[in-house]
Structure formats: structure tokens, C-alpha cells
XYZ file of C-alpha atoms in Angstrom:
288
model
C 0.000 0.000 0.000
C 2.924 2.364 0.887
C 4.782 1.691 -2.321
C 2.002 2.387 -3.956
C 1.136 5.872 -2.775
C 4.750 7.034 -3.073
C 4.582 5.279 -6.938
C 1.014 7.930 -7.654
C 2.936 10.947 -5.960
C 5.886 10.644 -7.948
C 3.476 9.818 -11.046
C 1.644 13.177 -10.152
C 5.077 14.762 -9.033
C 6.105 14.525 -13.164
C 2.800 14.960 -14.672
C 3.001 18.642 -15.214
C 6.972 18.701 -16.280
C 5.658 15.345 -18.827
C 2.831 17.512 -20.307
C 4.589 20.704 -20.492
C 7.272 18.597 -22.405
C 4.925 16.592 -24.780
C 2.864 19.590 -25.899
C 5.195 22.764 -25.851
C 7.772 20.413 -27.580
C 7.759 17.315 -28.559
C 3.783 17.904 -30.469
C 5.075 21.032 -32.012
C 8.321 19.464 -33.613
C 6.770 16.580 -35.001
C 4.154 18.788 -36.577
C 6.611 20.926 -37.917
C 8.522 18.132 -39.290
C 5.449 16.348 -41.001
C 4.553 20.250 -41.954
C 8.333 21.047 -43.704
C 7.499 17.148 -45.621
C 4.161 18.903 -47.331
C 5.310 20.293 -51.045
C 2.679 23.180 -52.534
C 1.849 21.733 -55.855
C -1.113 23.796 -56.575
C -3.202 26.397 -54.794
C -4.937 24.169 -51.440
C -2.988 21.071 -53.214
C -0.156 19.828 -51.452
C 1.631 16.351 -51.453
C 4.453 15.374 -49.386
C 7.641 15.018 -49.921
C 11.796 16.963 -49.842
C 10.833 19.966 -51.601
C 11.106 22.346 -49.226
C 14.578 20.831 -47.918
C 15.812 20.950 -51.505
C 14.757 24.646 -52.078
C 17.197 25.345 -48.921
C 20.117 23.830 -50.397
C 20.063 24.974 -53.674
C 20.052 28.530 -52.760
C 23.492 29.337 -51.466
C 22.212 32.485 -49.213
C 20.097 30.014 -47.262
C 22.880 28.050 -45.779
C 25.599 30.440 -45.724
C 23.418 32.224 -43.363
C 23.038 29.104 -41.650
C 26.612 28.694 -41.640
C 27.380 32.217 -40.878
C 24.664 31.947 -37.911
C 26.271 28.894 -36.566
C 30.043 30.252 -36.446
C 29.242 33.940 -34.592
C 27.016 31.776 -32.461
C 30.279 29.764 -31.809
C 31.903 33.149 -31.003
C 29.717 34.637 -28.667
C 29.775 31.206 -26.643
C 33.654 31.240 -26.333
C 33.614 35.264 -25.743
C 30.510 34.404 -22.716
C 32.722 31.521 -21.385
C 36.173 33.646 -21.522
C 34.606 36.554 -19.909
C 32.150 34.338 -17.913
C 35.084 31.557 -16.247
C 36.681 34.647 -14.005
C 33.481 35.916 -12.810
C 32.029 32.465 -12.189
C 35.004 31.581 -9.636
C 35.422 34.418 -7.893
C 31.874 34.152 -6.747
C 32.279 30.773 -6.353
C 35.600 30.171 -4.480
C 37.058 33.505 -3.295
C 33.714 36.077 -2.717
C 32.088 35.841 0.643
C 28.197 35.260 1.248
C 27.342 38.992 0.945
C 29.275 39.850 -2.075
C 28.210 36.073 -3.586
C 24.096 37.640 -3.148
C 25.350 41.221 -4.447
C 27.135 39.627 -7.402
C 24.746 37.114 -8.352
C 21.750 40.295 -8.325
C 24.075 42.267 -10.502
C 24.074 39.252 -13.087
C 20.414 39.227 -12.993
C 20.049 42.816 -13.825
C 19.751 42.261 -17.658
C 17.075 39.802 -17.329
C 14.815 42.252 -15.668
C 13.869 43.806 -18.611
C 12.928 42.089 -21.925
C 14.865 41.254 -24.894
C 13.705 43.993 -26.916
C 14.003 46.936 -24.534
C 17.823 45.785 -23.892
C 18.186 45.806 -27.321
C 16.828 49.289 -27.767
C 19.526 50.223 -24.340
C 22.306 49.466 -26.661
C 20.908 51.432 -29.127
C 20.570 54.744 -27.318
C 24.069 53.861 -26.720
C 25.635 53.426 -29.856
C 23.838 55.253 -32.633
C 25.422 57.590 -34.319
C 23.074 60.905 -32.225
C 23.580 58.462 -29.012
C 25.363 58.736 -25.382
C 28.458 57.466 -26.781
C 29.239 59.194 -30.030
C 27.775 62.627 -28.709
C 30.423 61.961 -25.782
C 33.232 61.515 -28.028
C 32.474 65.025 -30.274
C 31.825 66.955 -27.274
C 35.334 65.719 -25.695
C 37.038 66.528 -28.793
C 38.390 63.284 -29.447
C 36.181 62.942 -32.719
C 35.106 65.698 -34.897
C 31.685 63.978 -36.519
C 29.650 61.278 -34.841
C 30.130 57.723 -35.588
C 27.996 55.000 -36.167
C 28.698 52.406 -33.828
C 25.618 50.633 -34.590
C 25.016 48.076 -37.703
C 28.136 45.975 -37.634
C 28.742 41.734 -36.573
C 30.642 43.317 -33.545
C 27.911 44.912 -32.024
C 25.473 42.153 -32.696
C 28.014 40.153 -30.424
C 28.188 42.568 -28.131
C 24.716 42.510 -27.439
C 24.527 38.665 -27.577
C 27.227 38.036 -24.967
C 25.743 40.775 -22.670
C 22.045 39.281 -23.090
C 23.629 35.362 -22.496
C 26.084 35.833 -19.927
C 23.815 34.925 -17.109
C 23.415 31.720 -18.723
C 26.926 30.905 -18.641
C 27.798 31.923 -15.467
C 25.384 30.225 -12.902
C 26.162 26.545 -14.177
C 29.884 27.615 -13.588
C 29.375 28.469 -10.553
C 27.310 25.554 -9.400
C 29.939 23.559 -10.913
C 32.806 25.229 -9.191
C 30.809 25.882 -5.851
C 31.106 21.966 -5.169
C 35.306 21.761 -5.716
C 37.303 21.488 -2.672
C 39.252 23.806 -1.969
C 41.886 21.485 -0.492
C 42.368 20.214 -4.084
C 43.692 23.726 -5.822
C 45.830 23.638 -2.016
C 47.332 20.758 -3.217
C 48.252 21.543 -6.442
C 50.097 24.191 -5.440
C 51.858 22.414 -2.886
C 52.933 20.005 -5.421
C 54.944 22.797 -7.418
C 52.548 23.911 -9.479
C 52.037 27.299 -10.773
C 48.402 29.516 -10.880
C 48.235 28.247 -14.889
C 49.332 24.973 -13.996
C 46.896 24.301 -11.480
C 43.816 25.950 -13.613
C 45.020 24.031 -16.823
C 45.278 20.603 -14.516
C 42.757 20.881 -11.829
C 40.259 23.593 -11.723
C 38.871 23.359 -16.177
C 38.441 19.650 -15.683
C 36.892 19.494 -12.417
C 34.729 22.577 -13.927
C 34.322 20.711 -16.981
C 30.697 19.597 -16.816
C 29.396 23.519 -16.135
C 31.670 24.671 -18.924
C 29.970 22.265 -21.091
C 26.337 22.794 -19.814
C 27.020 26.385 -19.923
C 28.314 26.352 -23.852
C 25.612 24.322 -24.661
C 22.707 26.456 -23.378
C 24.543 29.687 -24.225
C 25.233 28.228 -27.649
C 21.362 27.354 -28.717
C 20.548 30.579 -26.926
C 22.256 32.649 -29.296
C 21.412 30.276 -32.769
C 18.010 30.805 -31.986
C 18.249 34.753 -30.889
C 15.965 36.994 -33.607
C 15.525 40.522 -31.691
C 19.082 41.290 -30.697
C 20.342 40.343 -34.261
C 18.017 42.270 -36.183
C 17.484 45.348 -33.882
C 21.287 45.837 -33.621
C 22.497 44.323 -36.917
C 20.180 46.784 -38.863
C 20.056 45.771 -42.787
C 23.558 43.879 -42.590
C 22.119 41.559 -40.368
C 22.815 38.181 -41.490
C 20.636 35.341 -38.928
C 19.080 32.428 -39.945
C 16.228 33.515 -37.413
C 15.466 36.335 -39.938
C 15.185 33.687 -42.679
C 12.759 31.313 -41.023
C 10.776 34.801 -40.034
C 10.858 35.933 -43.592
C 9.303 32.584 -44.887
C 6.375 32.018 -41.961
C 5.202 36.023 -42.233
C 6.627 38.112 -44.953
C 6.242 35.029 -47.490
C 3.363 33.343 -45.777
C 5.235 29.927 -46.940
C 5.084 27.979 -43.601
C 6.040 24.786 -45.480
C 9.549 26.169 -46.255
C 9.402 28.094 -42.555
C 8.697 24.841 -40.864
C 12.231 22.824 -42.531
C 14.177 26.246 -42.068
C 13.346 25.405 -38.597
C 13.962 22.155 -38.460
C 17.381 22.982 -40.253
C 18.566 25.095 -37.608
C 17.771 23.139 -34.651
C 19.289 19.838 -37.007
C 22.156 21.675 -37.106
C 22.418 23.252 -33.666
C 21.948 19.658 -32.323
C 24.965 18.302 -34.505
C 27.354 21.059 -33.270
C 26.457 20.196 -29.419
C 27.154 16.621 -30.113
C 30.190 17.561 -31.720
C 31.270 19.455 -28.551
C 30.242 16.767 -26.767
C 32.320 14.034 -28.355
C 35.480 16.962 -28.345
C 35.274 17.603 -24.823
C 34.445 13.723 -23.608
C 31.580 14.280 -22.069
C 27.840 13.150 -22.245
C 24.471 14.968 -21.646
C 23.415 13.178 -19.142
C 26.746 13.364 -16.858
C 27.007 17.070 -17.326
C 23.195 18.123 -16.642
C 23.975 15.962 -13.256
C 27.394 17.536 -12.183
C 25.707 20.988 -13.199
């Protein structure tokens, strides 16, 4: 009788988390893969089959922007993770419990406010009549104002700032578990500050660093506001693509396998990190 009660709690424990998963995910993919499979033959007449998919790859600007997406995206993760990896450990292993809450609050900042408002922040910031540029002409250090605006730099700008977050708190969850007797001991044994980080502290950290990348990674390869807001017309995201096709177009067939392209390909450069860095999904949600 007892094992049965505690098998209906846990049963009713995961009912929500296995309904939210089967309808806000795994229904919607499925119906936008068997939606991607239907080919527009005539008006109302569709049959299935690799049309759409075709389409994609015959049209070089498709998948270079898929490409191109996929490589910044790869640079904003390593930027989040370089900048990220200092600030995760000094809250983690050398700030006290005040500075730890103060530090943590200051990382949540950005995510009070919505995508699209921190996106118009950095504008105000950057545009050519904004705080910066006006700054910089009534210094003297620049005669005419500059457009900082528009350019793949600021789009990662704006990408690491709005991911960061995301990076940092499975580092530090990660770290927050290491004894400190081990990096102790490391030094004791002769070795030096890069010695002991390259040996001791990025493998035991290994599983957040992963986790982090991963999150921060899918974050930013699926990102449309930031790109597009602070990219201007030279914006080049796959996001705009699969926008263009569902609402400018009105072609959800071709939407619906840009879609599935991109999170295809996403997936295949996780595993790839994956396999690179020895780990496994499973293993490094646990340790994170």
C-alpha cells in the first residue's frame, strides 16, 4: 500500500513537467517536421515530400546564413565563457556570502527587462546621435559622430551581454562543489596559478563549462531581436530567414524545414562538442 502511494505521488510529481514537455515540444516538432514534408503543388494542393529541404540547399544564401549563424554563435559562446570563467570563480571560491548575493543580483540585472528593450539600451548607446558618439564630439576626441551601430561586432556585443547569465550560474554551481583542499594541493605540489587551472580547476569545472556552452550556444542560434534590432540591414541570422518565410512570405512549409534545419544543425554542433570535450548529456546536466 505504501509503495504504492509514493509510486502515484511521484506519477503526479512529473505529470506537469511530462505535459509541459509533450505539448510545448515534442507535439510542435513533429508537426513541424510532417509540416516542412508537405510540397505546394497547386493552390490548397499539397503532397508530401523533400521539396522544401531541396529549395534550402540549392540557394546558397540560405545556408551560408546558416553557416554564418552557426560560427558567430560559436563566437559569442567562447567570448561568454572567456569573460564568464573569471566571474564564475570568484563568486564561487574567493567572494564571501554577501558579495556572492550582491554579485549574483548584478548578473540578474539584464534579465529584468525584456529582450527587446535591452536591445533598444544598446541602441541609445551606440547610434550615431547616441550617449556614446555625442560623448566623443563633445570631448574633442572625434570631430563627426560615428555610427557604432550596424556591424557583426555589435550584434556580439549585445549577444554576450544578453547570455552571460546563462553561462555563469552553471559555472558556478559547478565550481561551488570543488574542494578547496584540491587547488591547495596543487600548489603544494609545485605547481604554478596556470598549472593548477590548466590541470585541476577546467576539468573538475568541466561539466558547467559544457552545460554552460551548450545552453549559451542554442541561446544565441536561436536569438531573432538582438540580431536584427542591432544588426540593422547587414544583419545576417538564420532567425530572420525562417521569419521571412512564416510572415513576410506566408510559406510555412519552407518556414517549418528552415526550422527544423537550424535546430538539425544546432543539435549536430552540441554533439560535436560533446564528443570533443568527452563528455555526455546526461553526466554534465547531473554535475551541473
Amino acid at each position: 500500500m505504501g509503495s504504492d502511494i509514493r509510486k502515484l505521488s511521484l506519477l503526479l510529481l512529473f505529470l506537469p513537467f511530462s505535459l509541459w514537455i509533450l505539448l510545448l515540444i515534442i507535439l510542435p516538432h513533429v508537426g513541424m517536421v510532417i509540416l516542412s514534408l508537405r510540397e505546394k503543388v497547386a493552390p490548397r494542393v499539397y503532397e508530401f515530400g523533400f521539396g522544401n529541404y531541396i529549395d534550402f540547399f540549392m540557394e546558397p544564401i540560405y545556408w551560408n546564413t546558416l553557416i554564418r549563424t552557426g560560427l558567430m554563435s560559436l563566437l559569442v559562446t567562447f567570448l561568454a565563457l572567456l569573460i564568464g570563467f573569471p566571474v564564475a570563480y570568484y563568486i564561487a571560491k574567493l567572494a564571501g556570502n554577501r558579495t556572492k548575493g550582491m554579485l549574483f543580483m548584478l548578473c540578474l540585472i539584464p534579465l529584468w527587462v525584456s529582450d527587446l528593450i535591452r536591445a533598444f539600451g544598446w541602441i541609445l548607446l551606440l547610434r550615431e546621435s547616441g550617449i556614446i558618439s555625442s560623448f566623443l564630439v563633445s570631448s574633442g576626441l572625434i570631430d563627426t559622430p560615428i555610427e557604432f551601430l550596424y556591424t557583426d561586432a555589435t550584434v556580439i556585443m549585445g549577444l554576450v551581454y544578453t547570455v552571460m547569465l546563462f553561462m555563469i550560474v552553471p559555472l558556478v554551481s559547478t565550481l561551488d562543489g570543488m574542494d578547496n583542499a584540491m587547488i591547495e594541493a596543487g600548489y603544494n605540489l609545485g605547481g604554478n596559478g596556470f598549472t593548477v587551472l590548466r590541470r585541476i580547476i577546467i576539468p573538475y569545472a568541466m561539466p558547467g563549462i559544457v552545460s554552460g556552452c551548450i545552453v549559451v550556444f542554442m541561446m544565441t542560434a536561436g536569438s531573432y531581436l538582438t540580431p536584427i534590432l542591432m544588426g540593422g540591414k547587414n544583419s545576417s541570422w538564420f532567425t530572420e530567414q525562417i521569419y521571412d518565410q512564416f510572415i513576410s512570405r506566408y510559406n510555412w512549409e519552407s518556414g517549418a524545414a528552415f526550422g527544423f534545419l537550424l535546430l538539425a544543425f544546432t543539435s549536430v554542433v552540441v554533439w560535436l562538442g560533446l564528443k570533443l570535450s568527452g563528455q555526455t548529456l546526461s553526466s554534465t546536466v547531473a554535475k551541473s
